[in-house]
Amino acid sequence: MRPFIKPATANAPAKVKDGGVISLVKAGDAAYNAKSGELLLLPGGALSLRQIKERLSVRLFEEAGLQPVNCGSDEAIFSLAERYVRDWGDSALSYLDERGRDIRLLGWSKDVAAAEQKTDEIMKAASDELEQICAGTPFSFVEETIPDGRSFSLLFPCEQGAIGARPGFLCRSCGKILLADSPFEFRSPQPGENEPEEELKEVATPGANTIAELCSQLNLDVKRTLKAMLYVAASEKADGLSPVASFIRGDYNISLSKLSCWLRNEYGLLGLRSAEKQELQSFFGEVAGYCGPVGMPENVILVCDSSVLGARNTVAGANHPGYHCTGCCYGRDFAGKIADIAQPGEGSPCACGGSFEATALRDAGVIQFGHDCKNDAPASEKVDKKLSYRDREGSHEYPVIWRGALSAERILLETGRLR
Ligand SMILES: [Zn+2]
């Protein structure tokens, strides 16, 4: 019997923070090239990687109907689907393809609801298997808002600087994970909700064109302020730009991605960007730093984050330089559509009663669907063709593409912690 190389060592590799890498190296299953950031898998690690791919592939086939193929490109998978959809129907619309250390997921659905159901099945099947592979290691598929559909990333809380780490937020009480552009409906109660409504009053606040300065001049809790962010966006149909004024409680920030998505769904607007100086003046007037929702011009699209709903006796810009209004009440003094457009942040409240804190998350895969996949897929992976065919019953269309990948390497790093 020839021996496998398995150079187990008690010493952690120098300067490596990734707990997964450290365990694999100590077990003698991998070496780490710190210069290139490459994980070199020794026989033990390579075998585990193969097992992870195998187990996920079998589970995704059995529970979600993904056909295991070996094609090497999305283009090739498309040609398989096109060739077999007439005779094999649904079975010929869902694929998984092992590519190096990744498993590519790709398929077509007849509408958004069907794509949603399919991605749910895929996440369920992958989670069922991952619970066994990563026994006890916490992970979640976390939704992020993307322009034309929905995206779910497979994330494991990890160390800063770990392979594949990205910033996000974790509630340590319930384990819920959020990314900066995740849907995030829960907001803490309004501070003044039980107070009687005050009179709307203008007060001089010279030089208070930031929330911090405003709070210090009026001795306010940041939660008693409204922050304005002014944008312009282009219509798909009409020429010209539409002005957009968004309002959010002072302790939150706007997610441009969520706001873009909302404007696209509600008004068909595209290309959201900050209003330039000239545009500020012509659309909103002399309001820079002092913009508020009371008395906005009629043509401005006014949208308020959920954190503004029920705001009472809050302070907002008065729409002329050097002044703010106190006693602003949502519903009485201003309205505006309510939308979920905030970014979660450090300290944001969780529905469980806990709060979110910033953390690093290992990104180990994604599954997403939409009508317009060409927008965000890298050029090498572009498959923007709708699948369609004709038979005696007429023509059949599968215009919604779902796609994703699972990284067996990053999952292996998580199982490394169990060694
Ligand atoms: Zn929680």
Tab-separated table of C-alpha atoms and ligand atoms in Angstrom:
chain	number	residue	atom	x	y	z
A	1	MET	CA	0.000	0.000	0.000
A	2	ARG	CA	1.457	3.340	-1.022
A	3	PRO	CA	0.960	6.154	1.493
A	4	PHE	CA	-1.055	9.291	0.729
A	5	ILE	CA	0.792	12.483	1.568
A	6	LYS	CA	-0.849	13.715	4.773
A	7	PRO	CA	1.639	16.065	6.480
A	8	ALA	CA	-0.351	16.710	9.663
A	9	THR	CA	1.175	19.372	11.896
A	10	ALA	CA	0.412	21.001	15.218
A	11	ASN	CA	1.500	24.383	13.854
A	12	ALA	CA	-0.972	26.741	12.225
A	13	PRO	CA	0.236	28.299	8.940
A	14	ALA	CA	1.719	31.772	9.475
A	15	LYS	CA	-0.471	34.865	8.974
A	16	VAL	CA	-3.571	32.847	8.026
A	17	LYS	CA	-6.801	33.953	9.720
A	18	ASP	CA	-9.169	31.554	7.998
A	19	GLY	CA	-10.170	28.889	10.551
A	20	GLY	CA	-11.068	26.501	7.728
A	21	VAL	CA	-7.651	26.827	6.070
A	22	ILE	CA	-5.891	26.405	9.420
A	23	SER	CA	-7.748	23.151	10.182
A	24	LEU	CA	-7.156	21.690	6.706
A	25	VAL	CA	-3.436	22.511	6.845
A	26	LYS	CA	-3.062	21.146	10.391
A	27	ALA	CA	-4.843	17.937	9.375
A	28	GLY	CA	-2.407	17.565	6.458
A	29	ASP	CA	-5.225	17.766	3.900
A	30	ALA	CA	-4.167	21.017	2.231
A	31	ALA	CA	-1.305	23.442	1.839
A	32	TYR	CA	-1.794	27.159	1.560
A	33	ASN	CA	0.037	29.472	-0.787
A	34	ALA	CA	-0.134	32.747	1.105
A	35	LYS	CA	1.299	34.717	-1.837
A	36	SER	CA	-1.405	33.753	-4.326
A	37	GLY	CA	-4.130	32.966	-1.792
A	38	GLU	CA	-4.449	29.521	-3.362
A	39	LEU	CA	-5.609	26.502	-1.454
A	40	LEU	CA	-3.603	23.492	-2.658
A	41	LEU	CA	-5.546	20.354	-1.892
A	42	LEU	CA	-3.579	17.289	-0.816
A	43	PRO	CA	-5.164	13.833	-1.227
A	44	GLY	CA	-7.265	14.081	1.962
A	45	GLY	CA	-8.682	17.470	0.949
A	46	ALA	CA	-9.143	16.480	-2.690
A	47	LEU	CA	-11.091	13.377	-1.666
A	48	SER	CA	-13.325	15.425	0.671
A	49	LEU	CA	-13.940	17.948	-2.111
A	50	ARG	CA	-15.038	15.165	-4.447
A	51	GLN	CA	-17.348	13.767	-1.790
A	52	ILE	CA	-18.931	17.180	-1.211
A	53	LYS	CA	-19.607	17.637	-4.933
A	54	GLU	CA	-20.947	14.105	-5.208
A	55	ARG	CA	-23.264	14.409	-2.204
A	56	LEU	CA	-24.655	17.777	-3.317
A	57	SER	CA	-25.129	16.585	-6.899
A	58	VAL	CA	-27.024	13.466	-5.845
A	59	ARG	CA	-29.237	15.421	-3.450
A	60	LEU	CA	-29.943	18.175	-6.009
A	61	PHE	CA	-30.883	15.551	-8.582
A	62	GLU	CA	-33.078	13.538	-6.218
A	63	GLU	CA	-34.847	16.413	-4.442
A	64	ALA	CA	-34.838	19.199	-7.026
A	65	GLY	CA	-34.582	17.314	-10.324
A	66	LEU	CA	-31.330	18.906	-11.516
A	67	GLN	CA	-29.755	16.761	-14.247
A	68	PRO	CA	-26.082	16.088	-13.543
A	69	VAL	CA	-24.163	16.740	-16.774
A	70	ASN	CA	-20.608	17.519	-17.750
A	71	CYS	CA	-20.741	20.307	-20.317
A	72	GLY	CA	-18.228	22.952	-19.310
A	73	SER	CA	-20.219	25.947	-20.514
A	74	ASP	CA	-23.658	27.495	-20.171
A	75	GLU	CA	-23.888	27.678	-23.932
A	76	ALA	CA	-23.529	23.892	-24.118
A	77	ILE	CA	-26.186	23.361	-21.445
A	78	PHE	CA	-28.548	25.610	-23.393
A	79	SER	CA	-28.070	23.438	-26.460
A	80	LEU	CA	-28.911	20.320	-24.400
A	81	ALA	CA	-32.069	21.912	-23.076
A	82	GLU	CA	-33.106	23.027	-26.535
A	83	ARG	CA	-32.494	19.546	-27.947
A	84	TYR	CA	-34.376	17.558	-25.285
A	85	VAL	CA	-37.155	19.819	-23.987
A	86	ARG	CA	-39.710	18.609	-26.541
A	87	ASP	CA	-39.462	14.954	-25.493
A	88	TRP	CA	-38.417	15.291	-21.868
A	89	GLY	CA	-40.356	18.416	-20.809
A	90	ASP	CA	-39.538	19.720	-17.345
A	91	SER	CA	-36.753	17.198	-16.819
A	92	ALA	CA	-34.763	18.807	-19.622
A	93	LEU	CA	-35.002	22.298	-18.118
A	94	SER	CA	-32.800	21.952	-14.986
A	95	TYR	CA	-29.088	21.174	-14.900
A	96	LEU	CA	-26.066	20.955	-12.673
A	97	ASP	CA	-22.594	20.896	-14.140
A	98	GLU	CA	-19.395	20.268	-12.158
A	99	ARG	CA	-16.807	22.869	-13.091
A	100	GLY	CA	-13.529	22.646	-11.221
A	101	ARG	CA	-14.314	23.253	-7.564
A	102	ASP	CA	-17.768	24.668	-8.360
A	103	ILE	CA	-21.134	23.189	-9.174
A	104	ARG	CA	-22.897	25.302	-11.795
A	105	LEU	CA	-26.704	25.420	-11.582
A	106	LEU	CA	-28.716	26.504	-14.623
A	107	GLY	CA	-32.234	26.161	-15.919
A	108	TRP	CA	-35.328	27.721	-17.399
A	109	SER	CA	-38.875	28.295	-16.120
A	110	LYS	CA	-42.095	29.398	-17.772
A	111	ASP	CA	-42.689	32.289	-15.371
A	112	VAL	CA	-41.413	33.963	-12.232
A	113	ALA	CA	-43.618	31.856	-9.932
A	114	ALA	CA	-42.206	28.637	-11.392
A	115	ALA	CA	-38.635	29.972	-11.071
A	116	GLU	CA	-39.352	30.911	-7.476
A	117	GLN	CA	-40.599	27.425	-6.725
A	118	LYS	CA	-37.564	25.893	-8.407
A	119	THR	CA	-35.054	28.016	-6.491
A	120	ASP	CA	-36.891	27.159	-3.260
A	121	GLU	CA	-36.512	23.453	-4.065
A	122	ILE	CA	-32.808	23.918	-4.851
A	123	MET	CA	-32.137	25.801	-1.611
A	124	LYS	CA	-34.085	23.220	0.386
A	125	ALA	CA	-32.199	20.292	-1.181
A	126	ALA	CA	-28.797	21.979	-0.791
A	127	SER	CA	-29.581	22.948	2.824
A	128	ASP	CA	-30.679	19.394	3.694
A	129	GLU	CA	-27.356	18.040	2.456
A	130	LEU	CA	-25.250	20.887	3.889
A	131	GLU	CA	-26.742	20.303	7.330
A	132	GLN	CA	-25.218	16.839	7.187
A	133	ILE	CA	-21.943	17.782	5.459
A	134	CYS	CA	-21.255	20.735	7.777
A	135	ALA	CA	-22.880	19.193	10.873
A	136	GLY	CA	-23.692	22.001	13.267
A	137	THR	CA	-21.897	24.803	11.402
A	138	PRO	CA	-24.423	27.622	10.931
A	139	PHE	CA	-25.231	28.800	7.371
A	140	SER	CA	-28.112	30.444	5.512
A	141	PHE	CA	-29.301	31.308	2.053
A	142	VAL	CA	-29.720	35.087	2.347
A	143	GLU	CA	-31.786	37.153	-0.061
A	144	GLU	CA	-30.419	40.282	-1.706
A	145	THR	CA	-32.356	42.688	-3.907
A	146	ILE	CA	-31.193	42.660	-7.536
A	147	PRO	CA	-32.647	44.719	-10.403
A	148	ASP	CA	-34.822	42.185	-12.167
A	149	GLY	CA	-35.364	39.216	-9.904
A	150	ARG	CA	-34.261	37.628	-6.652
A	151	SER	CA	-30.870	36.443	-5.487
A	152	PHE	CA	-29.977	34.160	-2.582
A	153	SER	CA	-26.397	33.770	-1.358
A	154	LEU	CA	-25.138	30.808	0.651
A	155	LEU	CA	-23.302	32.343	3.610
A	156	PHE	CA	-21.339	31.051	6.596
A	157	PRO	CA	-20.284	33.438	9.395
A	158	CYS	CA	-16.462	33.447	9.306
A	159	GLU	CA	-13.305	35.347	10.239
A	160	GLN	CA	-12.354	38.682	8.654
A	161	GLY	CA	-10.009	37.988	5.763
A	162	ALA	CA	-11.179	34.379	5.277
A	163	ILE	CA	-11.320	33.023	1.711
A	164	GLY	CA	-14.501	34.361	0.064
A	165	ALA	CA	-15.379	36.633	2.997
A	166	ARG	CA	-17.718	39.565	2.443
A	167	PRO	CA	-19.283	42.013	4.905
A	168	GLY	CA	-22.756	41.443	6.321
A	169	PHE	CA	-24.764	41.433	9.521
A	170	LEU	CA	-25.586	38.724	12.019
A	171	CYS	CA	-28.148	38.657	14.839
A	172	ARG	CA	-26.455	36.582	17.521
A	173	SER	CA	-29.766	35.960	19.318
A	174	CYS	CA	-31.535	34.121	16.485
A	175	GLY	CA	-28.779	33.578	13.893
A	176	LYS	CA	-30.484	35.624	11.174
A	177	ILE	CA	-28.073	36.973	8.552
A	178	LEU	CA	-28.549	40.042	6.358
A	179	LEU	CA	-26.525	41.654	3.569
A	180	ALA	CA	-26.505	45.395	2.871
A	181	ASP	CA	-29.173	45.024	0.158
A	182	SER	CA	-31.298	42.348	1.838
A	183	PRO	CA	-35.039	42.881	2.247
A	184	PHE	CA	-35.370	44.138	5.791
A	185	GLU	CA	-38.906	44.899	6.889
A	186	PHE	CA	-38.526	45.196	10.628
A	187	ARG	CA	-37.936	48.671	12.079
A	188	SER	CA	-37.806	49.648	15.736
A	189	PRO	CA	-40.851	51.557	17.095
A	190	GLN	CA	-41.016	55.327	16.534
A	191	PRO	CA	-39.676	57.215	19.548
A	192	GLY	CA	-42.569	59.710	19.759
A	193	GLU	CA	-45.458	57.448	18.867
A	194	ASN	CA	-47.382	58.017	22.115
A	195	GLU	CA	-46.809	61.772	22.335
A	196	PRO	CA	-49.512	64.266	21.323
A	197	GLU	CA	-48.869	65.745	17.869
A	198	GLU	CA	-46.958	69.027	18.096
A	199	GLU	CA	-47.497	72.008	15.872
A	200	LEU	CA	-45.365	72.119	12.711
A	201	LYS	CA	-42.832	74.916	13.309
A	202	GLU	CA	-39.915	76.345	11.358
A	203	VAL	CA	-36.709	76.874	13.315
A	204	ALA	CA	-33.458	78.496	12.240
A	205	THR	CA	-30.609	75.961	12.040
A	206	PRO	CA	-27.773	77.841	10.365
A	207	GLY	CA	-25.044	75.562	9.041
A	208	ALA	CA	-26.939	72.375	10.010
A	209	ASN	CA	-26.769	70.674	6.637
A	210	THR	CA	-25.808	67.308	8.106
A	211	ILE	CA	-27.790	65.074	10.473
A	212	ALA	CA	-24.940	65.162	13.020
A	213	GLU	CA	-24.877	68.979	13.106
A	214	LEU	CA	-28.684	69.157	13.258
A	215	CYS	CA	-28.768	66.760	16.242
A	216	SER	CA	-26.127	68.773	18.053
A	217	GLN	CA	-27.829	72.162	17.421
A	218	LEU	CA	-31.293	71.008	18.508
A	219	ASN	CA	-30.120	68.402	21.022
A	220	LEU	CA	-31.969	65.617	19.205
A	221	ASP	CA	-31.897	61.841	19.190
A	222	VAL	CA	-30.938	60.874	15.611
A	223	LYS	CA	-34.145	58.777	15.491
A	224	ARG	CA	-36.130	62.033	15.693
A	225	THR	CA	-34.762	63.259	12.362
A	226	LEU	CA	-35.597	62.613	8.722
A	227	LYS	CA	-32.811	62.321	6.205
A	228	ALA	CA	-33.415	63.259	2.565
A	229	MET	CA	-31.610	61.733	-0.415
A	230	LEU	CA	-32.319	63.295	-3.811
A	231	TYR	CA	-31.955	61.405	-7.069
A	232	VAL	CA	-32.913	61.421	-10.708
A	233	ALA	CA	-33.916	58.423	-12.820
A	234	ALA	CA	-34.809	57.911	-16.466
A	235	SER	CA	-38.113	56.595	-17.762
A	236	GLU	CA	-38.151	53.543	-20.059
A	237	LYS	CA	-40.760	55.223	-22.259
A	238	ALA	CA	-40.773	59.013	-21.946
A	239	ASP	CA	-37.753	61.248	-22.543
A	240	GLY	CA	-36.197	63.244	-19.745
A	241	LEU	CA	-35.470	62.570	-16.113
A	242	SER	CA	-37.790	62.086	-13.155
A	243	PRO	CA	-36.808	63.652	-9.824
A	244	VAL	CA	-36.974	61.294	-6.840
A	245	ALA	CA	-36.902	62.424	-3.200
A	246	SER	CA	-36.392	59.611	-0.723
A	247	PHE	CA	-36.744	59.984	3.022
A	248	ILE	CA	-35.447	57.762	5.762
A	249	ARG	CA	-35.121	58.027	9.522
A	250	GLY	CA	-31.801	59.640	10.464
A	251	ASP	CA	-30.318	56.438	11.918
A	252	TYR	CA	-30.654	54.448	8.654
A	253	ASN	CA	-29.082	54.673	5.202
A	254	ILE	CA	-30.694	54.180	1.790
A	255	SER	CA	-29.886	51.057	-0.231
A	256	LEU	CA	-29.489	52.299	-3.799
A	257	SER	CA	-30.082	48.793	-5.062
A	258	LYS	CA	-33.406	48.449	-3.219
A	259	LEU	CA	-34.530	51.941	-4.235
A	260	SER	CA	-33.606	51.259	-7.898
A	261	CYS	CA	-35.551	48.038	-7.836
A	262	TRP	CA	-38.611	49.702	-6.284
A	263	LEU	CA	-38.582	52.566	-8.821
A	264	ARG	CA	-38.285	50.091	-11.656
A	265	ASN	CA	-41.240	48.050	-10.396
A	266	GLU	CA	-43.489	51.020	-9.500
A	267	TYR	CA	-42.681	53.508	-12.258
A	268	GLY	CA	-40.575	51.698	-14.871
A	269	LEU	CA	-37.640	53.988	-14.023
A	270	LEU	CA	-34.035	53.020	-14.735
A	271	GLY	CA	-30.556	54.449	-14.198
A	272	LEU	CA	-31.020	55.878	-10.705
A	273	ARG	CA	-28.256	58.299	-9.706
A	274	SER	CA	-27.673	61.197	-7.319
A	275	ALA	CA	-29.010	64.518	-8.542
A	276	GLU	CA	-26.264	66.899	-9.683
A	277	LYS	CA	-26.088	70.485	-8.469
A	278	GLN	CA	-27.901	71.884	-11.500
A	279	GLU	CA	-30.607	69.215	-11.315
A	280	LEU	CA	-31.095	69.807	-7.590
A	281	GLN	CA	-31.905	73.444	-8.243
A	282	SER	CA	-34.181	72.922	-11.223
A	283	PHE	CA	-36.143	69.960	-9.802
A	284	PHE	CA	-36.187	70.601	-6.073
A	285	GLY	CA	-35.292	74.311	-5.662
A	286	GLU	CA	-32.711	75.768	-3.260
A	287	VAL	CA	-32.871	72.884	-0.835
A	288	ALA	CA	-29.346	71.398	-0.643
A	289	GLY	CA	-28.829	70.171	2.918
A	290	TYR	CA	-32.272	71.404	3.987
A	291	CYS	CA	-34.643	69.218	2.019
A	292	GLY	CA	-37.797	67.946	3.717
A	293	PRO	CA	-40.954	66.107	2.677
A	294	VAL	CA	-43.362	68.938	3.570
A	295	GLY	CA	-44.174	71.007	0.494
A	296	MET	CA	-42.233	69.020	-2.119
A	297	PRO	CA	-43.006	70.047	-5.728
A	298	GLU	CA	-45.832	67.938	-7.202
A	299	ASN	CA	-43.769	66.375	-9.981
A	300	VAL	CA	-41.281	64.868	-7.540
A	301	ILE	CA	-41.650	61.155	-6.738
A	302	LEU	CA	-41.696	61.049	-2.959
A	303	VAL	CA	-40.817	57.733	-1.341
A	304	CYS	CA	-40.356	57.022	2.358
A	305	ASP	CA	-38.572	54.060	3.885
A	306	SER	CA	-40.588	51.908	6.334
A	307	SER	CA	-38.648	53.671	9.137
A	308	VAL	CA	-40.660	56.842	8.383
A	309	LEU	CA	-44.090	55.231	8.756
A	310	GLY	CA	-45.765	56.633	11.867
A	311	ALA	CA	-43.018	59.239	12.436
A	312	ARG	CA	-44.320	61.768	14.934
A	313	ASN	CA	-42.867	65.114	16.024
A	314	THR	CA	-39.784	64.532	13.976
A	315	VAL	CA	-37.416	67.122	12.485
A	316	ALA	CA	-36.964	67.530	8.736
A	317	GLY	CA	-35.562	70.113	6.345
A	318	ALA	CA	-37.851	73.113	5.655
A	319	ASN	CA	-36.870	73.305	1.958
A	320	HIS	CA	-35.056	76.589	2.285
A	321	PRO	CA	-31.473	77.110	3.389
A	322	GLY	CA	-30.788	77.482	7.103
A	323	TYR	CA	-34.165	76.165	8.344
A	324	HIS	CA	-35.730	72.945	9.582
A	325	CYS	CA	-39.285	72.058	10.610
A	326	THR	CA	-39.970	70.552	14.017
A	327	GLY	CA	-43.166	68.650	14.887
A	328	CYS	CA	-43.371	66.847	11.517
A	329	CYS	CA	-45.888	64.007	11.529
A	330	TYR	CA	-46.223	61.354	8.848
A	331	GLY	CA	-49.795	61.333	7.545
A	332	ARG	CA	-50.644	64.817	8.842
A	333	ASP	CA	-47.899	66.970	7.305
A	334	PHE	CA	-46.671	64.752	4.507
A	335	ALA	CA	-47.364	61.388	2.962
A	336	GLY	CA	-45.532	59.449	0.291
A	337	LYS	CA	-45.366	55.813	-0.620
A	338	ILE	CA	-43.754	53.563	1.965
A	339	ALA	CA	-41.129	51.125	0.696
A	340	ASP	CA	-38.402	48.922	2.119
A	341	ILE	CA	-35.342	50.864	0.909
A	342	ALA	CA	-33.068	50.869	3.983
A	343	GLN	CA	-29.750	49.129	4.452
A	344	PRO	CA	-29.479	47.138	7.634
A	345	GLY	CA	-26.518	48.309	9.714
A	346	GLU	CA	-24.655	47.743	12.943
A	347	GLY	CA	-27.296	47.815	15.706
A	348	SER	CA	-30.326	47.493	13.410
A	349	PRO	CA	-33.123	45.744	15.286
A	350	CYS	CA	-34.059	42.134	14.539
A	351	ALA	CA	-37.655	40.902	14.720
A	352	CYS	CA	-36.552	38.443	17.458
A	353	GLY	CA	-35.772	41.334	19.817
A	354	GLY	CA	-32.005	41.130	19.292
A	355	SER	CA	-29.952	43.373	17.057
A	356	PHE	CA	-27.613	42.949	14.110
A	357	GLU	CA	-23.870	43.324	14.305
A	358	ALA	CA	-21.350	43.600	11.505
A	359	THR	CA	-19.676	40.330	10.690
A	360	ALA	CA	-17.696	38.619	7.942
A	361	LEU	CA	-19.543	35.986	5.915
A	362	ARG	CA	-18.046	33.335	3.695
A	363	ASP	CA	-19.830	33.468	0.336
A	364	ALA	CA	-20.120	29.822	-0.730
A	365	GLY	CA	-22.604	30.120	-3.566
A	366	VAL	CA	-25.605	31.861	-5.041
A	367	ILE	CA	-28.864	31.015	-6.761
A	368	GLN	CA	-30.799	33.726	-8.578
A	369	PHE	CA	-33.459	34.191	-11.208
A	370	GLY	CA	-34.734	36.956	-13.446
A	371	HIS	CA	-35.884	37.927	-16.916
A	372	ASP	CA	-32.802	39.804	-17.854
A	373	CYS	CA	-29.886	37.672	-16.786
A	374	LYS	CA	-27.468	39.291	-19.190
A	375	ASN	CA	-27.235	42.330	-16.917
A	376	ASP	CA	-25.336	40.822	-14.055
A	377	ALA	CA	-23.773	37.637	-15.414
A	378	PRO	CA	-20.089	37.887	-16.236
A	379	ALA	CA	-19.510	38.033	-19.997
A	380	SER	CA	-18.074	34.512	-20.054
A	381	GLU	CA	-21.280	33.101	-18.593
A	382	LYS	CA	-23.819	34.980	-20.645
A	383	VAL	CA	-26.799	32.906	-21.570
A	384	ASP	CA	-29.586	35.313	-22.276
A	385	LYS	CA	-31.512	33.161	-24.659
A	386	LYS	CA	-35.078	32.337	-23.852
A	387	LEU	CA	-35.852	28.702	-24.346
A	388	SER	CA	-38.813	27.995	-26.621
A	389	TYR	CA	-40.130	25.280	-28.923
A	390	ARG	CA	-43.215	24.441	-31.003
A	391	ASP	CA	-45.209	21.234	-31.179
A	392	ARG	CA	-48.756	20.265	-32.170
A	393	GLU	CA	-50.179	21.970	-29.068
A	394	GLY	CA	-48.568	25.279	-30.056
A	395	SER	CA	-45.514	27.165	-28.878
A	396	HIS	CA	-44.002	26.857	-25.410
A	397	GLU	CA	-41.825	29.514	-23.825
A	398	TYR	CA	-39.441	29.419	-20.875
A	399	PRO	CA	-38.309	33.039	-20.609
A	400	VAL	CA	-37.166	33.110	-16.966
A	401	ILE	CA	-33.594	31.907	-16.417
A	402	TRP	CA	-32.402	30.771	-13.028
A	403	ARG	CA	-28.748	30.189	-12.410
A	404	GLY	CA	-26.147	29.931	-9.712
A	405	ALA	CA	-23.176	28.071	-8.366
A	406	LEU	CA	-22.116	26.308	-5.214
A	407	SER	CA	-18.456	26.450	-4.251
A	408	ALA	CA	-17.355	23.024	-3.038
A	409	GLU	CA	-14.011	24.575	-2.009
A	410	ARG	CA	-15.637	27.029	0.378
A	411	ILE	CA	-17.935	24.361	1.761
A	412	LEU	CA	-14.849	22.183	2.299
A	413	LEU	CA	-13.277	25.061	4.258
A	414	GLU	CA	-16.311	25.036	6.537
A	415	THR	CA	-16.116	21.273	7.065
A	416	GLY	CA	-12.417	21.848	7.799
A	417	ARG	CA	-13.491	23.364	11.093
A	418	LEU	CA	-14.896	19.982	12.127
A	419	ARG	CA	-11.623	18.114	11.625
B	1	ZN	ZN	-32.700	37.917	15.672
